[in-house]
Tab-separated table of C-alpha atoms and ligand atoms in Angstrom:
chain	number	residue	atom	x	y	z
A	29	MET	CA	50.589	50.280	232.197
A	30	TYR	CA	53.295	52.450	232.742
A	31	ASN	CA	55.443	51.722	235.898
A	32	LEU	CA	57.624	54.665	237.236
A	33	ALA	CA	59.313	55.508	239.747
A	34	VAL	CA	61.360	58.628	241.788
A	35	PHE	CA	64.426	57.995	243.406
A	36	GLY	CA	65.781	60.724	246.031
A	37	ASN	CA	67.610	60.677	249.496
A	38	PRO	CA	65.231	61.977	251.321
A	39	ILE	CA	62.134	61.707	249.264
A	40	GLU	CA	59.380	61.575	251.421
A	41	HIS	CA	58.385	65.229	250.163
A	42	SER	CA	58.662	64.724	246.704
A	43	LEU	CA	56.045	65.925	244.799
A	44	SER	CA	56.502	63.919	242.044
A	45	PRO	CA	53.806	61.732	242.309
A	46	ALA	CA	50.815	63.808	242.670
A	47	ILE	CA	52.247	65.808	239.355
A	48	HIS	CA	52.191	62.235	237.238
A	49	ALA	CA	49.395	61.041	238.281
A	50	GLN	CA	47.766	63.867	237.673
A	51	PHE	CA	49.275	64.139	234.097
A	52	ALA	CA	48.061	60.641	233.826
A	53	GLN	CA	44.802	61.121	235.067
A	54	GLN	CA	44.493	64.143	232.427
A	55	LEU	CA	45.929	62.056	229.578
A	56	ALA	CA	44.000	58.997	230.500
A	57	ILE	CA	47.378	56.628	230.879
A	58	GLN	CA	47.750	53.794	233.359
A	59	ALA	CA	50.357	54.966	235.567
A	60	SER	CA	52.214	54.090	238.514
A	61	TYR	CA	54.799	56.613	240.132
A	62	ILE	CA	56.338	55.746	242.912
A	63	LYS	CA	58.965	56.940	245.635
A	64	ILE	CA	61.928	55.086	246.279
A	65	LEU	CA	64.755	56.183	248.899
A	66	ALA	CA	67.574	54.796	247.854
A	67	PRO	CA	70.697	54.361	250.192
A	68	ILE	CA	72.930	57.182	250.006
A	69	ASN	CA	75.655	54.813	248.545
A	70	ASN	CA	74.094	52.393	246.297
A	71	PHE	CA	71.814	53.659	243.967
A	72	ALA	CA	72.461	52.024	241.263
A	73	GLN	CA	71.384	48.890	243.017
A	74	ALA	CA	68.211	49.929	244.175
A	75	ALA	CA	67.532	51.221	240.571
A	76	GLN	CA	68.870	48.245	238.875
A	77	GLN	CA	66.194	46.078	241.292
A	78	PHE	CA	63.044	48.712	240.478
A	79	ILE	CA	63.964	48.014	236.629
A	80	ASP	CA	64.480	44.430	236.929
A	81	SER	CA	61.195	44.395	238.173
A	82	GLY	CA	59.633	45.867	235.084
A	83	GLY	CA	60.321	49.596	235.532
A	84	ASP	CA	59.531	51.452	232.563
A	85	GLY	CA	61.105	54.585	233.131
A	86	PHE	CA	62.052	57.137	236.437
A	87	ASN	CA	63.230	60.098	238.022
A	88	ILE	CA	66.068	60.757	240.074
A	89	THR	CA	66.974	63.717	241.934
A	90	VAL	CA	68.827	65.349	244.816
A	91	PRO	CA	71.787	63.196	246.014
A	92	PHE	CA	71.668	60.586	242.774
A	93	LYS	CA	71.928	62.909	239.914
A	94	ILE	CA	75.426	61.994	238.727
A	95	ASP	CA	75.123	58.570	239.671
A	96	ALA	CA	72.188	58.051	236.518
A	97	TYR	CA	74.334	60.111	234.753
A	98	LYS	CA	77.067	57.246	235.095
A	99	LEU	CA	74.275	54.274	235.473
A	100	ALA	CA	72.078	55.905	231.881
A	101	THR	CA	74.191	53.540	228.499
A	102	GLU	CA	72.889	55.861	225.898
A	103	LEU	CA	72.412	60.490	226.640
A	104	THR	CA	70.821	63.027	224.669
A	105	LEU	CA	72.763	65.695	225.267
A	106	ASN	CA	71.060	67.601	226.995
A	107	ALA	CA	72.124	65.349	229.635
A	108	LYS	CA	76.192	64.994	228.068
A	109	MET	CA	76.053	68.916	228.782
A	110	ALA	CA	74.179	69.018	231.970
A	111	GLY	CA	76.546	66.477	233.392
A	112	ALA	CA	73.585	64.756	235.171
A	113	VAL	CA	70.703	62.867	234.046
A	114	ASN	CA	66.664	63.446	235.856
A	115	THR	CA	65.199	60.914	233.979
A	116	ILE	CA	65.633	57.592	232.448
A	117	LYS	CA	63.226	55.907	229.971
A	118	VAL	CA	64.112	51.864	230.078
A	119	THR	CA	63.664	49.886	226.784
A	120	ASP	CA	65.155	47.119	225.811
A	121	SER	CA	68.862	47.649	225.256
A	122	GLN	CA	69.569	50.446	226.610
A	123	LEU	CA	68.474	52.822	229.946
A	124	ILE	CA	68.804	56.024	228.441
A	125	GLY	CA	69.560	59.219	229.451
A	126	GLU	CA	67.997	62.622	229.798
A	127	ASN	CA	68.223	66.632	231.566
A	128	THR	CA	64.767	68.227	231.744
A	129	ASP	CA	65.610	70.445	233.845
A	130	GLY	CA	66.765	73.129	231.463
A	131	LEU	CA	64.305	71.933	229.435
A	132	GLY	CA	61.443	72.717	232.745
A	133	LEU	CA	62.978	76.217	233.047
A	134	VAL	CA	62.976	78.091	230.142
A	135	ASN	CA	59.100	75.922	229.575
A	136	ASP	CA	57.924	78.041	232.091
A	137	LEU	CA	59.572	81.149	231.483
A	138	THR	CA	58.136	81.199	228.046
A	139	GLN	CA	55.085	79.656	227.844
A	140	ASN	CA	53.888	80.109	231.502
A	141	LEU	CA	55.463	83.146	231.864
A	142	GLY	CA	54.457	83.760	228.434
A	143	LEU	CA	58.895	85.745	227.830
A	144	SER	CA	61.237	85.707	225.088
A	145	LEU	CA	63.882	85.563	226.027
A	146	LYS	CA	65.573	85.836	222.119
A	147	ASP	CA	68.055	88.466	222.306
A	148	LYS	CA	67.763	88.797	225.938
A	149	LYS	CA	70.488	89.145	228.290
A	150	ILE	CA	70.318	86.550	231.249
A	151	LEU	CA	71.927	86.231	234.653
A	152	ILE	CA	73.069	83.620	236.353
A	153	LEU	CA	74.213	83.365	239.726
A	154	GLY	CA	75.576	80.289	241.046
A	155	ALA	CA	77.824	78.083	239.451
A	156	GLY	CA	77.239	73.987	240.232
A	157	GLY	CA	74.801	71.237	239.108
A	158	ALA	CA	71.937	73.653	239.273
A	159	THR	CA	73.458	75.671	236.535
A	160	GLN	CA	75.565	73.426	234.589
A	161	GLY	CA	71.867	71.785	234.307
A	162	ILE	CA	69.921	75.407	232.276
A	163	ILE	CA	72.858	76.494	230.303
A	164	LEU	CA	71.806	74.587	227.206
A	165	PRO	CA	68.554	74.705	226.930
A	166	LEU	CA	68.402	78.256	227.893
A	167	LEU	CA	71.557	79.509	225.400
A	168	GLN	CA	69.098	77.347	222.539
A	169	GLN	CA	66.682	80.316	223.336
A	170	GLN	CA	69.218	82.029	221.807
A	171	PRO	CA	69.944	85.366	223.974
A	172	SER	CA	72.317	87.896	223.188
A	173	ARG	CA	74.194	87.187	226.246
A	174	LEU	CA	74.003	85.276	229.331
A	175	MET	CA	76.202	85.674	232.125
A	176	ILE	CA	77.436	82.939	234.788
A	177	ALA	CA	78.510	84.909	237.959
A	178	ASN	CA	79.485	82.498	240.829
A	179	ARG	CA	81.044	83.317	244.109
A	180	THR	CA	84.227	81.024	242.766
A	181	ALA	CA	84.919	83.056	239.681
A	182	SER	CA	86.631	79.601	238.882
A	183	LYS	CA	83.655	78.141	238.491
A	184	ALA	CA	82.033	79.950	236.694
A	185	GLU	CA	84.709	80.810	234.155
A	186	LYS	CA	84.757	76.777	233.460
A	187	LEU	CA	81.571	75.970	232.837
A	188	ALA	CA	80.922	79.081	230.276
A	189	ASN	CA	84.493	78.105	228.518
A	190	ASP	CA	81.834	74.310	228.524
A	191	PHE	CA	79.096	75.389	226.917
A	192	SER	CA	80.973	78.660	224.387
A	193	LYS	CA	80.681	76.664	221.154
A	194	TYR	CA	76.815	76.573	222.212
A	195	GLY	CA	76.192	80.717	222.500
A	196	PRO	CA	77.428	83.523	223.862
A	197	ALA	CA	78.332	82.462	227.169
A	198	TYR	CA	80.324	85.179	230.153
A	199	GLY	CA	82.208	83.581	233.158
A	200	PHE	CA	83.267	85.581	236.448
A	201	GLY	CA	82.408	86.372	240.049
A	202	LEU	CA	80.226	87.973	241.849
A	203	ASP	CA	81.659	90.693	243.010
A	204	LYS	CA	81.706	91.549	239.252
A	205	ILE	CA	78.647	91.684	238.632
A	206	LYS	CA	78.540	95.430	237.231
A	207	SER	CA	75.328	97.963	238.400
A	208	ASP	CA	73.525	97.845	234.860
A	209	PRO	CA	70.481	96.404	234.754
A	210	VAL	CA	69.708	93.399	232.305
A	211	ASP	CA	66.388	91.506	231.864
A	212	ILE	CA	66.301	88.058	234.081
A	213	ILE	CA	68.060	86.806	236.922
A	214	ILE	CA	68.312	83.476	237.626
A	215	ASN	CA	69.119	82.345	241.524
A	216	ALA	CA	71.058	78.982	241.182
A	217	THR	CA	72.852	78.833	244.060
A	218	SER	CA	72.152	77.268	247.246
A	219	ALA	CA	72.493	79.900	249.215
A	220	SER	CA	68.631	79.925	250.334
A	221	LEU	CA	68.976	76.879	251.707
A	222	ASP	CA	71.074	78.856	253.972
A	223	LYS	CA	68.271	81.473	254.138
A	224	LYS	CA	71.003	83.930	252.574
A	225	MET	CA	71.284	86.092	249.345
A	226	PRO	CA	74.680	86.834	248.328
A	227	ASN	CA	75.898	90.088	247.985
A	228	ILE	CA	75.631	91.552	244.945
A	229	ALA	CA	74.783	95.276	242.889
A	230	PRO	CA	71.047	95.675	243.640
A	231	GLY	CA	70.594	98.217	240.582
A	232	CYS	CA	71.039	94.309	238.342
A	233	ALA	CA	67.010	93.489	239.103
A	234	GLU	CA	65.941	96.996	238.722
A	235	HIS	CA	62.796	96.363	235.805
A	236	ALA	CA	64.503	92.941	235.628
A	237	ILE	CA	62.518	89.423	235.807
A	238	CYS	CA	63.705	87.435	238.417
A	239	TYR	CA	63.374	83.757	239.241
A	240	ASP	CA	64.706	81.457	241.516
A	241	LEU	CA	64.714	78.116	241.020
A	242	MET	CA	63.927	77.215	244.934
A	243	TYR	CA	59.991	76.556	245.666
A	244	GLY	CA	57.871	76.244	248.096
A	245	GLU	CA	58.767	79.313	250.865
A	246	GLN	CA	59.666	83.145	250.022
A	247	THR	CA	63.119	83.228	249.736
A	248	PRO	CA	66.225	85.933	250.183
A	249	PHE	CA	66.359	85.886	246.809
A	250	MET	CA	63.198	86.344	246.231
A	251	ASN	CA	62.960	89.169	248.887
A	252	TRP	CA	65.826	91.084	247.201
A	253	ALA	CA	64.917	91.220	244.123
A	254	ARG	CA	61.540	92.993	245.951
A	255	ASP	CA	63.448	95.177	247.801
A	256	ASN	CA	65.417	95.939	244.363
A	257	HIS	CA	62.267	96.644	242.407
A	258	ALA	CA	62.368	93.821	239.605
A	259	LEU	CA	59.719	93.636	237.193
A	260	MET	CA	58.184	89.850	238.252
A	261	ILE	CA	59.290	88.088	240.566
A	262	ALA	CA	58.858	83.861	240.411
A	263	ASP	CA	60.142	80.908	242.528
A	264	GLY	CA	60.782	77.787	240.319
A	265	LEU	CA	56.798	75.558	240.971
A	266	GLY	CA	56.178	76.220	237.391
A	267	MET	CA	59.735	74.866	236.344
A	268	LEU	CA	58.757	71.704	239.312
A	269	VAL	CA	55.686	70.911	236.993
A	270	GLU	CA	57.286	71.159	233.534
A	271	GLN	CA	60.445	69.273	234.024
A	272	ALA	CA	58.001	66.419	235.034
A	273	ALA	CA	55.878	66.780	231.938
A	274	HIS	CA	59.010	66.578	229.612
A	275	SER	CA	60.207	63.507	231.525
A	276	PHE	CA	56.236	62.258	231.360
A	277	GLU	CA	56.494	63.097	227.776
A	278	PHE	CA	59.551	61.053	227.500
A	279	TRP	CA	58.637	58.061	228.691
A	280	THR	CA	54.608	58.055	227.141
A	281	GLU	CA	55.034	60.610	224.316
A	282	LYS	CA	51.889	62.406	225.044
A	283	ARG	CA	52.213	65.670	226.490
A	284	PRO	CA	50.720	66.444	230.004
A	285	ASP	CA	48.740	69.673	230.350
A	286	THR	CA	50.747	71.255	232.621
A	287	GLN	CA	48.624	75.054	234.000
A	288	ALA	CA	46.060	73.158	235.206
A	289	VAL	CA	48.574	71.148	238.112
A	290	ILE	CA	50.538	73.887	238.284
A	291	LYS	CA	46.914	75.756	239.645
A	292	ASN	CA	46.770	72.821	241.540
A	293	LEU	CA	49.677	73.491	243.373
A	294	ARG	CA	49.846	76.549	244.069
A	295	GLY	CA	46.186	76.023	245.573
B	29	LIG	P1	73.487	72.912	243.606
B	29	LIG	O1	73.612	70.950	242.820
B	29	LIG	O2	72.164	72.978	243.715
B	29	LIG	O3	73.526	73.520	242.431
B	29	LIG	P2	75.553	72.525	244.553
B	29	LIG	O4	75.981	72.216	242.849
B	29	LIG	O5	76.534	72.539	244.720
B	29	LIG	O6	74.531	72.881	244.285
B	29	LIG	O7	76.476	74.280	243.972
B	29	LIG	C1	75.689	75.380	244.896
B	29	LIG	C2	76.316	76.369	244.286
B	29	LIG	O8	75.989	77.164	244.696
B	29	LIG	C3	77.566	77.130	243.657
B	29	LIG	O9	77.277	77.726	242.594
B	29	LIG	C4	78.507	77.736	245.047
B	29	LIG	O10	79.422	78.674	245.209
B	29	LIG	P3	80.666	77.942	245.329
B	29	LIG	O11	80.458	77.454	243.464
B	29	LIG	O12	81.628	79.356	245.193
B	29	LIG	O13	80.717	76.753	246.224
B	29	LIG	C5	77.267	78.601	245.242
B	29	LIG	N1	76.382	79.184	246.702
B	29	LIG	C6	76.309	78.688	247.896
B	29	LIG	N2	75.999	79.017	249.046
B	29	LIG	C7	76.149	80.472	248.257
B	29	LIG	C8	76.025	81.473	249.482
B	29	LIG	N3	75.971	81.658	250.244
B	29	LIG	N4	76.710	82.761	248.314
B	29	LIG	C9	76.904	82.620	246.617
B	29	LIG	N5	77.159	81.362	246.383
B	29	LIG	C10	76.439	80.403	247.165
């Protein structure tokens, strides 16, 4: 029996328990996966209580991914470079921190949407925590260029510099985006939360694959992509299920079937 959980604040609307219940059922694995609302200033204590009560592993969502990074006693390379942890595995002596967000995005793009990222020009909008979590797995797919464009140019420049030893990463301001088409645009800004789309050169979307990390509704970025002749438009629901699958595998060493779960969630 695996004792699993997800910590967040808020956490009420998390789809993770439903996703992990389907994974466990598919693989005939005995698992309990609960939602835990941790106090904003006391994630560590809430996590320790769960560990002391026999927790085997847990996910961490907003706003605790950096707290979880600090709590982990060992980090995977992914987690180290992401600067954030969304999955912890409890062992006898360690709390192993992993970040499955970027792996989930790459799996959704390559397995579910059938794309190859090799030699592609990828443009990421935003340079916050969401972006930092996806850069390494994207670079590992060997794109020809990974461009990070941000409202505050210096943050994009810093991220590109931090990851430059892993591949061709370039950082600049949103105003420097050219009107030349790129292959893939990923919206990793939080602008959609405010129902906004950054004002950028529309030509880059022409025949591009446009992917919003957000899910649940048609976002302003997705409308912008449609109006500017994108080839394909996707939201982040597939990434949500894929990152969960990586977490599930990290704890149980069994790989679930994600397509069936994505289909169920889309109804
Ligand atoms: P997250 O963890 O979701 O990435 P974050 O670390 O606060 O959240 O980062 C939010 C990102 O969205 C940042 O890149 C931010 O740009 P700045 O670094 O210039 O603040 C970007 N962002 C938020 N609202 C935006 C808007 N209206 N237009 C453009 N970029 C926006």
